[in-house]
């Protein structure tokens, strides 16, 4: 992941980028500003968690596919074990992904988790244990996407390396075969 924002190119998917950021910002902003407008923990909890759940779904099912070409999900197999499933675009399509879209995707994914951790520290300092529940749910959803997409990216890189190795081995094998078939 490149730390510097790529320059010189525009976002290829501005609407997807907007919604990728919108629910994250919405959940964080509502949580932070809600103390000014509401004195009802239930409303704060429900709305904040709803916005975080919408963010989780949008990132997992929409922006992850469009902005970085990755998708993940988790299934329970017949033995009752959790199995991670990953989907990624082919190597050619991944190489054409917009760098600015990718940069926005990864940075907002990580920064959102950091923001929830900071808010959790403030809640601990202020002895607001009930608000830690809200933060815990939101942080869990955020970390689930981080773990899922990080595993997915590693799996995609491994698949690309295997494909490259198989292609090279196949080319080498066919070159050797053709060299011996001439003789």
Short mmCIF file of C-alpha atoms in Angstrom, two decimals:
data_model
loop_
_atom_site.label_atom_id
_atom_site.label_comp_id
_atom_site.label_asym_id
_atom_site.label_seq_id
_atom_site.Cartn_x
_atom_site.Cartn_y
_atom_site.Cartn_z
CA UNK A 1 0.00 0.00 0.00
CA UNK A 2 1.48 3.30 -1.11
CA UNK A 3 1.46 5.99 1.58
CA UNK A 4 1.34 8.91 -0.83
CA UNK A 5 -1.83 9.76 -2.66
CA UNK A 6 -1.35 9.22 -6.39
CA UNK A 7 -1.43 12.45 -8.31
CA UNK A 8 -2.33 13.27 -11.85
CA UNK A 9 -5.31 10.99 -12.25
CA UNK A 10 -8.94 11.43 -11.32
CA UNK A 11 -11.13 8.99 -9.50
CA UNK A 12 -12.46 6.45 -11.98
CA UNK A 13 -15.53 5.73 -9.83
CA UNK A 14 -16.43 8.95 -7.99
CA UNK A 15 -19.93 7.79 -6.94
CA UNK A 16 -18.56 4.57 -5.47
CA UNK A 17 -15.83 6.56 -3.71
CA UNK A 18 -18.48 8.91 -2.32
CA UNK A 19 -20.55 6.08 -0.83
CA UNK A 20 -17.41 4.31 0.38
CA UNK A 21 -16.62 7.38 2.48
CA UNK A 22 -20.19 8.55 3.18
CA UNK A 23 -21.32 5.81 5.57
CA UNK A 24 -17.98 5.78 7.42
CA UNK A 25 -18.13 9.55 7.89
CA UNK A 26 -21.84 9.35 8.68
CA UNK A 27 -21.38 6.81 11.46
CA UNK A 28 -18.43 8.67 12.97
CA UNK A 29 -20.05 12.10 12.65
CA UNK A 30 -23.37 10.93 14.08
CA UNK A 31 -21.64 9.28 17.03
CA UNK A 32 -19.51 12.36 17.75
CA UNK A 33 -22.24 14.96 17.23
CA UNK A 34 -25.13 13.00 18.74
CA UNK A 35 -24.17 14.04 22.27
CA UNK A 36 -25.03 17.60 21.29
CA UNK A 37 -28.53 16.76 20.05
CA UNK A 38 -29.69 13.60 21.81
CA UNK A 39 -29.75 12.47 25.38
CA UNK A 40 -30.98 9.02 24.44
CA UNK A 41 -28.38 6.23 24.33
CA UNK A 42 -30.72 3.89 22.43
CA UNK A 43 -31.12 6.32 19.51
CA UNK A 44 -27.37 6.92 19.41
CA UNK A 45 -26.67 3.18 19.50
CA UNK A 46 -29.23 2.21 16.86
CA UNK A 47 -28.43 4.96 14.35
CA UNK A 48 -24.64 4.67 14.73
CA UNK A 49 -24.65 0.88 14.42
CA UNK A 50 -27.07 1.06 11.48
CA UNK A 51 -24.75 3.47 9.65
CA UNK A 52 -21.74 1.27 10.48
CA UNK A 53 -23.61 -1.82 9.23
CA UNK A 54 -24.49 -0.01 5.99
CA UNK A 55 -20.83 0.94 5.64
CA UNK A 56 -19.79 -2.69 6.24
CA UNK A 57 -22.18 -3.92 3.55
CA UNK A 58 -21.25 -1.23 1.00
CA UNK A 59 -17.52 -1.83 1.48
CA UNK A 60 -17.78 -5.61 1.45
CA UNK A 61 -20.16 -5.98 -1.49
CA UNK A 62 -19.83 -2.85 -3.62
CA UNK A 63 -16.81 -0.60 -3.15
CA UNK A 64 -14.38 -3.47 -2.57
CA UNK A 65 -15.32 -4.99 -5.91
CA UNK A 66 -15.35 -1.73 -7.86
CA UNK A 67 -12.44 0.18 -6.29
CA UNK A 68 -9.91 -2.63 -5.72
CA UNK A 69 -11.37 -5.62 -7.56
CA UNK A 70 -11.65 -7.77 -4.44
CA UNK A 71 -14.52 -9.51 -2.67
CA UNK A 72 -14.62 -11.80 0.35
CA UNK A 73 -17.15 -13.76 2.32
CA UNK A 74 -17.20 -16.38 5.00
CA UNK A 75 -19.10 -19.67 4.89
CA UNK A 76 -19.66 -22.48 7.33
CA UNK A 77 -18.83 -25.86 5.76
CA UNK A 78 -20.50 -29.22 6.46
CA UNK A 79 -18.17 -29.82 9.41
CA UNK A 80 -19.27 -26.56 11.03
CA UNK A 81 -15.94 -24.85 10.34
CA UNK A 82 -15.61 -21.27 9.16
CA UNK A 83 -14.15 -21.05 5.64
CA UNK A 84 -12.96 -17.79 4.07
CA UNK A 85 -13.78 -17.36 0.38
CA UNK A 86 -12.03 -14.82 -1.83
CA UNK A 87 -12.76 -13.45 -5.26
CA UNK A 88 -10.57 -11.14 -7.31
CA UNK A 89 -10.31 -9.83 -10.82
CA UNK A 90 -7.80 -11.36 -13.18
CA UNK A 91 -4.24 -10.03 -13.25
CA UNK A 92 -4.84 -7.82 -16.28
CA UNK A 93 -7.92 -6.19 -14.75
CA UNK A 94 -6.20 -5.69 -11.39
CA UNK A 95 -3.31 -3.94 -13.14
CA UNK A 96 -5.80 -1.49 -14.72
CA UNK A 97 -7.43 -0.54 -11.39
CA UNK A 98 -7.38 3.19 -10.70
CA UNK A 99 -4.60 3.99 -8.19
CA UNK A 100 -6.50 6.91 -6.67
CA UNK A 101 -9.60 4.72 -6.08
CA UNK A 102 -7.42 2.05 -4.50
CA UNK A 103 -5.61 4.60 -2.33
CA UNK A 104 -8.92 6.00 -1.05
CA UNK A 105 -10.29 2.52 -0.38
CA UNK A 106 -7.36 1.30 1.72
CA UNK A 107 -6.71 4.52 3.63
CA UNK A 108 -10.32 5.08 4.64
CA UNK A 109 -10.62 1.42 5.62
CA UNK A 110 -7.71 1.74 8.07
CA UNK A 111 -8.36 5.30 9.25
CA UNK A 112 -11.94 4.46 10.20
CA UNK A 113 -10.73 1.71 12.54
CA UNK A 114 -8.16 4.10 14.03
CA UNK A 115 -10.89 6.70 14.60
CA UNK A 116 -13.08 4.15 16.43
CA UNK A 117 -10.11 3.14 18.60
CA UNK A 118 -9.44 6.79 19.50
CA UNK A 119 -13.12 7.29 20.35
CA UNK A 120 -12.95 4.12 22.46
CA UNK A 121 -10.02 5.53 24.40
CA UNK A 122 -11.98 8.74 25.03
CA UNK A 123 -14.94 6.69 26.27
CA UNK A 124 -12.67 4.79 28.63
CA UNK A 125 -11.15 8.01 29.96
CA UNK A 126 -14.62 9.50 30.50
CA UNK A 127 -15.89 6.25 32.11
CA UNK A 128 -18.68 5.82 29.53
CA UNK A 129 -18.88 2.03 29.43
CA UNK A 130 -22.21 1.99 27.59
CA UNK A 131 -20.69 3.95 24.68
CA UNK A 132 -17.90 1.39 24.50
CA UNK A 133 -20.58 -1.04 23.34
CA UNK A 134 -21.40 1.19 20.35
CA UNK A 135 -17.72 1.61 19.56
CA UNK A 136 -17.10 -2.11 19.99
CA UNK A 137 -19.75 -3.02 17.43
CA UNK A 138 -18.55 -0.38 14.95
CA UNK A 139 -14.90 -1.33 15.43
CA UNK A 140 -15.72 -5.02 14.98
CA UNK A 141 -17.44 -4.32 11.65
CA UNK A 142 -14.54 -2.15 10.54
CA UNK A 143 -11.91 -4.73 11.52
CA UNK A 144 -13.89 -7.52 9.84
CA UNK A 145 -13.58 -5.65 6.54
CA UNK A 146 -9.88 -4.96 7.14
CA UNK A 147 -9.17 -8.62 7.85
CA UNK A 148 -11.34 -9.83 4.96
CA UNK A 149 -9.84 -7.52 2.36
CA UNK A 150 -6.27 -7.97 3.61
CA UNK A 151 -6.62 -11.76 3.38
CA UNK A 152 -8.27 -11.36 -0.02
CA UNK A 153 -5.42 -9.16 -1.30
CA UNK A 154 -2.83 -11.67 -0.08
CA UNK A 155 -4.77 -14.50 -1.73
CA UNK A 156 -4.97 -12.51 -4.99
CA UNK A 157 -1.19 -11.92 -4.95
CA UNK A 158 -0.61 -15.63 -4.30
CA UNK A 159 -2.90 -16.57 -7.22
CA UNK A 160 -1.07 -14.15 -9.52
CA UNK A 161 2.29 -15.62 -8.51
CA UNK A 162 1.01 -19.18 -9.06
CA UNK A 163 -0.38 -18.22 -12.46
CA UNK A 164 2.92 -16.61 -13.44
CA UNK A 165 4.88 -19.66 -12.26
CA UNK A 166 2.58 -22.04 -14.14
CA UNK A 167 2.79 -19.93 -17.29
CA UNK A 168 6.59 -19.81 -17.17
CA UNK A 169 6.80 -23.55 -16.45
CA UNK A 170 4.39 -24.30 -19.29
CA UNK A 171 6.34 -22.09 -21.72
CA UNK A 172 9.61 -23.70 -20.64
CA UNK A 173 8.14 -27.18 -21.03
CA UNK A 174 6.74 -26.47 -24.50
CA UNK A 175 10.08 -24.92 -25.57
CA UNK A 176 11.97 -28.01 -24.41
CA UNK A 177 9.45 -30.32 -26.11
CA UNK A 178 9.65 -28.43 -29.40
CA UNK A 179 13.46 -28.38 -29.24
CA UNK A 180 13.60 -32.17 -28.83
CA UNK A 181 10.88 -32.84 -31.40
CA UNK A 182 12.97 -31.06 -34.07
CA UNK A 183 15.95 -33.35 -33.38
#
